[in-house]
CSV table of C-alpha atoms in Angstrom, one decimal:
chain,number,residue,atom,x,y,z
A,1,UNK,CA,0.0,-0.2,-0.1
A,2,UNK,CA,3.0,2.3,0.6
A,3,UNK,CA,4.4,1.6,-2.8
A,4,UNK,CA,8.0,1.0,-1.8
A,5,UNK,CA,9.9,-0.4,-4.7
A,6,UNK,CA,12.6,-3.1,-4.9
A,7,UNK,CA,15.9,-1.9,-3.2
A,8,UNK,CA,14.2,0.9,-1.7
A,9,UNK,CA,15.0,1.5,2.0
A,10,UNK,CA,12.0,0.6,3.8
A,11,UNK,CA,12.7,2.8,7.0
A,12,UNK,CA,13.7,5.9,4.7
A,13,UNK,CA,10.5,5.2,2.5
A,14,UNK,CA,8.2,5.0,5.7
A,15,UNK,CA,9.8,8.3,7.2
A,16,UNK,CA,9.2,9.8,3.9
A,17,UNK,CA,5.6,9.0,3.7
A,18,UNK,CA,5.0,9.3,7.3
A,19,UNK,CA,2.0,7.2,7.4
A,20,UNK,CA,-0.7,7.5,10.4
A,21,UNK,CA,-1.4,3.9,10.5
A,22,UNK,CA,0.8,0.8,9.5
A,23,UNK,CA,-0.6,-2.6,9.7
A,24,UNK,CA,1.5,-5.7,9.7
A,25,UNK,CA,-0.4,-9.0,9.6
A,26,UNK,CA,1.1,-12.4,10.3
A,27,UNK,CA,3.7,-10.9,12.6
A,28,UNK,CA,4.4,-14.5,13.8
A,29,UNK,CA,6.5,-15.3,10.7
A,30,UNK,CA,9.1,-13.2,12.3
A,31,UNK,CA,9.1,-15.2,15.5
A,32,UNK,CA,11.1,-18.3,16.1
A,33,UNK,CA,10.9,-20.3,19.4
A,34,UNK,CA,14.9,-20.4,19.7
A,35,UNK,CA,17.9,-18.7,21.2
A,36,UNK,CA,18.0,-15.1,19.5
A,37,UNK,CA,14.7,-16.0,17.7
A,38,UNK,CA,13.4,-12.5,18.0
A,39,UNK,CA,15.7,-10.7,16.1
A,40,UNK,CA,13.5,-10.1,13.1
A,41,UNK,CA,10.9,-9.0,15.3
A,42,UNK,CA,13.2,-6.7,17.3
A,43,UNK,CA,14.0,-5.1,13.9
A,44,UNK,CA,10.5,-4.2,13.3
A,45,UNK,CA,9.9,-2.7,16.6
A,46,UNK,CA,13.1,-0.7,15.8
A,47,UNK,CA,11.7,0.6,12.7
A,48,UNK,CA,8.3,1.5,14.3
A,49,UNK,CA,10.4,3.3,17.1
A,50,UNK,CA,12.6,5.2,14.6
A,51,UNK,CA,9.1,6.5,12.7
A,52,UNK,CA,8.1,8.4,15.8
A,53,UNK,CA,4.8,8.8,17.8
A,54,UNK,CA,3.1,10.1,14.9
A,55,UNK,CA,2.4,6.5,13.5
A,56,UNK,CA,0.1,4.0,15.0
A,57,UNK,CA,1.3,0.3,14.4
A,58,UNK,CA,-1.1,-2.6,14.4
A,59,UNK,CA,0.2,-6.2,14.3
A,60,UNK,CA,-1.7,-9.2,14.4
A,61,UNK,CA,0.4,-12.5,15.6
A,62,UNK,CA,-1.2,-16.1,16.2
A,63,UNK,CA,-1.6,-16.9,19.9
A,64,UNK,CA,1.0,-19.7,19.8
A,65,UNK,CA,3.8,-17.2,18.7
A,66,UNK,CA,2.4,-14.5,21.1
A,67,UNK,CA,2.9,-17.0,24.2
A,68,UNK,CA,6.6,-17.5,23.1
A,69,UNK,CA,7.0,-13.7,22.9
A,70,UNK,CA,5.4,-12.7,26.0
A,71,UNK,CA,7.6,-15.1,28.0
A,72,UNK,CA,10.7,-14.2,26.4
A,73,UNK,CA,10.0,-10.2,26.7
A,74,UNK,CA,8.2,-10.5,30.0
A,75,UNK,CA,10.2,-7.9,31.6
A,76,UNK,CA,9.6,-5.3,28.8
A,77,UNK,CA,6.7,-3.8,27.2
A,78,UNK,CA,6.6,-4.1,23.3
A,79,UNK,CA,2.9,-3.0,22.6
A,80,UNK,CA,0.8,-0.5,24.4
A,81,UNK,CA,-2.1,-2.3,24.0
A,82,UNK,CA,-2.7,-6.2,23.5
A,83,UNK,CA,-6.0,-7.3,22.3
A,84,UNK,CA,-7.0,-11.1,22.3
A,85,UNK,CA,-9.5,-12.0,19.4
A,86,UNK,CA,-12.2,-14.3,21.0
A,87,UNK,CA,-13.6,-17.5,19.3
A,88,UNK,CA,-16.2,-16.9,16.6
A,89,UNK,CA,-19.7,-18.2,17.5
A,90,UNK,CA,-21.9,-20.3,15.5
A,91,UNK,CA,-23.8,-17.3,14.0
A,92,UNK,CA,-20.4,-15.8,12.8
A,93,UNK,CA,-19.3,-19.1,11.3
A,94,UNK,CA,-22.8,-19.5,9.4
A,95,UNK,CA,-22.4,-15.9,8.0
A,96,UNK,CA,-18.9,-16.5,7.0
A,97,UNK,CA,-19.8,-19.8,5.2
A,98,UNK,CA,-22.7,-18.1,3.5
A,99,UNK,CA,-20.6,-15.1,2.4
A,100,UNK,CA,-18.0,-17.3,0.9
A,101,UNK,CA,-20.6,-19.2,-1.1
A,102,UNK,CA,-22.4,-16.0,-2.4
A,103,UNK,CA,-18.9,-14.7,-3.6
A,104,UNK,CA,-18.1,-18.1,-5.3
A,105,UNK,CA,-21.6,-18.2,-6.7
A,106,UNK,CA,-22.9,-21.5,-5.5
A,107,UNK,CA,-25.7,-22.6,-3.3
A,108,UNK,CA,-25.1,-26.0,-1.6
A,109,UNK,CA,-28.1,-28.0,-0.5
A,110,UNK,CA,-28.6,-29.4,2.9
A,111,UNK,CA,-31.2,-31.7,1.7
A,112,UNK,CA,-30.4,-35.5,2.8
A,113,UNK,CA,-28.1,-34.4,5.2
A,114,UNK,CA,-28.5,-36.8,8.3
A,115,UNK,CA,-26.8,-36.7,11.7
A,116,UNK,CA,-26.1,-39.6,13.8
A,117,UNK,CA,-26.6,-37.7,17.0
A,118,UNK,CA,-29.4,-35.5,18.0
A,119,UNK,CA,-28.6,-33.4,21.0
A,120,UNK,CA,-31.6,-31.4,22.3
A,121,UNK,CA,-30.1,-28.2,22.1
A,122,UNK,CA,-29.7,-28.7,18.2
A,123,UNK,CA,-32.4,-27.5,15.9
A,124,UNK,CA,-33.4,-30.3,13.6
A,125,UNK,CA,-36.4,-30.0,11.4
A,126,UNK,CA,-37.6,-31.1,7.9
A,127,UNK,CA,-36.7,-27.8,6.1
A,128,UNK,CA,-33.1,-27.0,4.8
A,129,UNK,CA,-32.6,-24.2,6.8
A,130,UNK,CA,-33.2,-26.0,10.0
A,131,UNK,CA,-30.8,-28.8,8.9
A,132,UNK,CA,-28.2,-26.0,7.9
A,133,UNK,CA,-28.5,-24.2,11.4
A,134,UNK,CA,-27.5,-27.6,13.1
A,135,UNK,CA,-24.8,-28.2,10.5
A,136,UNK,CA,-23.4,-25.1,11.6
A,137,UNK,CA,-23.6,-25.7,15.4
A,138,UNK,CA,-21.6,-29.1,14.7
A,139,UNK,CA,-19.0,-27.3,12.8
A,140,UNK,CA,-18.8,-24.5,15.1
A,141,UNK,CA,-18.1,-27.1,17.8
A,142,UNK,CA,-15.6,-29.1,15.8
A,143,UNK,CA,-13.4,-26.2,15.0
A,144,UNK,CA,-13.5,-24.5,18.4
A,145,UNK,CA,-14.9,-21.4,16.8
A,146,UNK,CA,-11.6,-21.1,14.4
A,147,UNK,CA,-12.9,-19.5,11.0
A,148,UNK,CA,-9.9,-21.2,9.2
A,149,UNK,CA,-10.7,-24.5,10.7
A,150,UNK,CA,-14.3,-24.2,9.8
A,151,UNK,CA,-13.6,-23.3,6.3
A,152,UNK,CA,-11.4,-26.3,5.7
A,153,UNK,CA,-14.2,-28.6,7.0
A,154,UNK,CA,-16.7,-26.8,5.0
A,155,UNK,CA,-14.8,-27.5,1.9
A,156,UNK,CA,-14.5,-31.2,2.7
A,157,UNK,CA,-18.4,-31.2,3.3
A,158,UNK,CA,-19.2,-30.3,-0.2
A,159,UNK,CA,-20.2,-32.9,-2.6
A,160,UNK,CA,-20.8,-32.7,-6.3
A,161,UNK,CA,-24.4,-33.9,-7.2
A,162,UNK,CA,-25.4,-35.6,-10.4
A,163,UNK,CA,-27.2,-32.7,-11.7
A,164,UNK,CA,-24.1,-30.4,-11.3
A,165,UNK,CA,-25.2,-28.9,-8.1
A,166,UNK,CA,-23.4,-29.1,-4.7
A,167,UNK,CA,-24.7,-31.0,-1.5
A,168,UNK,CA,-23.6,-30.8,1.8
A,169,UNK,CA,-22.4,-34.1,3.8
A,170,UNK,CA,-21.1,-34.2,7.3
A,171,UNK,CA,-17.0,-33.8,7.3
A,172,UNK,CA,-14.9,-36.4,8.7
A,173,UNK,CA,-13.8,-34.7,12.3
A,174,UNK,CA,-10.0,-36.0,13.0
A,175,UNK,CA,-9.9,-38.2,16.2
A,176,UNK,CA,-8.9,-36.5,19.2
A,177,UNK,CA,-7.6,-40.0,20.4
A,178,UNK,CA,-5.0,-40.1,17.3
A,179,UNK,CA,-3.1,-36.9,18.6
A,180,UNK,CA,-3.7,-38.0,22.4
A,181,UNK,CA,-1.5,-40.9,21.5
A,182,UNK,CA,1.4,-39.4,19.4
A,183,UNK,CA,4.8,-40.0,20.8
A,184,UNK,CA,6.3,-37.2,22.6
A,185,UNK,CA,8.9,-36.3,20.0
A,186,UNK,CA,6.2,-35.9,17.4
A,187,UNK,CA,4.4,-33.5,19.9
A,188,UNK,CA,7.4,-31.5,19.9
A,189,UNK,CA,7.4,-31.0,16.2
A,190,UNK,CA,3.8,-30.3,16.0
A,191,UNK,CA,4.4,-27.6,18.8
A,192,UNK,CA,7.1,-26.0,16.9
A,193,UNK,CA,5.0,-25.9,13.7
A,194,UNK,CA,2.1,-24.0,15.6
A,195,UNK,CA,4.7,-21.5,17.1
A,196,UNK,CA,6.5,-21.0,13.9
A,197,UNK,CA,3.7,-21.4,11.3
A,198,UNK,CA,6.0,-22.2,8.3
A,199,UNK,CA,9.2,-23.9,9.1
A,200,UNK,CA,12.0,-25.7,7.4
A,201,UNK,CA,13.7,-28.9,8.8
A,202,UNK,CA,16.7,-26.9,10.2
A,203,UNK,CA,14.3,-24.4,12.1
A,204,UNK,CA,12.2,-27.3,13.5
A,205,UNK,CA,15.5,-29.1,14.6
A,206,UNK,CA,16.7,-25.8,16.2
A,207,UNK,CA,13.4,-25.3,17.9
A,208,UNK,CA,13.0,-28.7,19.3
A,209,UNK,CA,16.6,-29.8,19.9
A,210,UNK,CA,16.1,-33.0,18.0
A,211,UNK,CA,18.5,-34.5,15.8
A,212,UNK,CA,17.9,-33.4,12.2
A,213,UNK,CA,17.5,-37.3,11.3
A,214,UNK,CA,14.7,-37.6,13.9
A,215,UNK,CA,13.2,-34.5,12.5
A,216,UNK,CA,13.0,-35.8,9.0
A,217,UNK,CA,11.5,-39.3,10.2
A,218,UNK,CA,9.1,-37.2,12.4
A,219,UNK,CA,7.9,-35.3,9.6
A,220,UNK,CA,7.7,-38.1,6.9
A,221,UNK,CA,5.3,-39.8,9.6
A,222,UNK,CA,3.4,-36.7,10.2
A,223,UNK,CA,3.0,-36.1,6.4
A,224,UNK,CA,1.8,-39.7,5.7
A,225,UNK,CA,-1.0,-39.3,8.7
A,226,UNK,CA,-1.9,-35.9,7.1
A,227,UNK,CA,-1.2,-33.7,10.0
A,228,UNK,CA,1.2,-31.6,7.9
A,229,UNK,CA,1.3,-30.1,4.4
A,230,UNK,CA,4.7,-29.6,2.6
A,231,UNK,CA,5.1,-26.4,0.6
A,232,UNK,CA,8.6,-26.5,-1.4
A,233,UNK,CA,11.3,-26.6,1.3
A,234,UNK,CA,8.9,-25.7,4.1
A,235,UNK,CA,6.2,-27.4,6.2
A,236,UNK,CA,2.8,-26.3,8.2
A,237,UNK,CA,0.5,-27.7,10.2
A,238,UNK,CA,-2.8,-29.0,8.2
A,239,UNK,CA,-5.9,-26.8,9.4
A,240,UNK,CA,-8.2,-29.9,9.8
A,241,UNK,CA,-5.6,-31.2,12.5
A,242,UNK,CA,-5.1,-27.9,14.2
A,243,UNK,CA,-7.7,-28.3,16.8
A,244,UNK,CA,-7.1,-31.9,18.0
A,245,UNK,CA,-3.1,-31.0,18.0
A,246,UNK,CA,-3.7,-28.0,20.1
A,247,UNK,CA,-6.1,-29.6,22.7
A,248,UNK,CA,-3.6,-32.3,23.0
A,249,UNK,CA,-0.6,-29.9,23.6
A,250,UNK,CA,-2.4,-28.2,26.0
A,251,UNK,CA,-3.2,-31.3,28.0
A,252,UNK,CA,0.1,-32.4,28.0
A,253,UNK,CA,1.0,-29.0,29.3
A,254,UNK,CA,3.5,-28.5,26.1
A,255,UNK,CA,1.5,-25.2,25.5
A,256,UNK,CA,0.0,-22.8,28.0
A,257,UNK,CA,-3.3,-21.4,26.7
């Protein structure tokens, strides 16, 4: 948005333009849970300080990365104000899915959607609207109010009908027992991915303290089980496994909520 060209000094460009508001998304990509792992974040904070009090900076960061930053910088105040975004409720999740469908020009049908369990507080009826509301409740519960996880489950729920339209089927929710039974070294790998977001083999080995060969074997196992995705020379946690992995790490006291 600032129109900074290749090779142009970022700080000089910012000082010259003197923006009133600077927004930095995905700041967790600057955080590494290792010794001196906050160097890039510190550089960004230096730029913010050099720009002066005339500019307001807004940065977003994942919870896992923030937990590391807050512990590592417990004696200093990096930010004037910290806001924690709450989980979305089922109404918000439903609106998100409807908005995405409208943007894509699709109208999935809930006809034929069957639930194996019908708790009393879920709304079931003959109409597609009632069934859709119940589906959103199931989706919201499985995703723990995380919109990115909800979108992944929604994508897996869509099926092509013979007439070319789309129908909704209940997604296959990952088993919590699967992640609860993982070996400790695999949990260390997955925790590193949660904290780093996108990580190379070397970064994971440094963050976990595990031998590189053990990291490679562990990542191969996680890739086979679908826990992670591989993108060129880095890997990331699969969204469909985000919720059960996070719950397991918290239960094992490997991550403090």
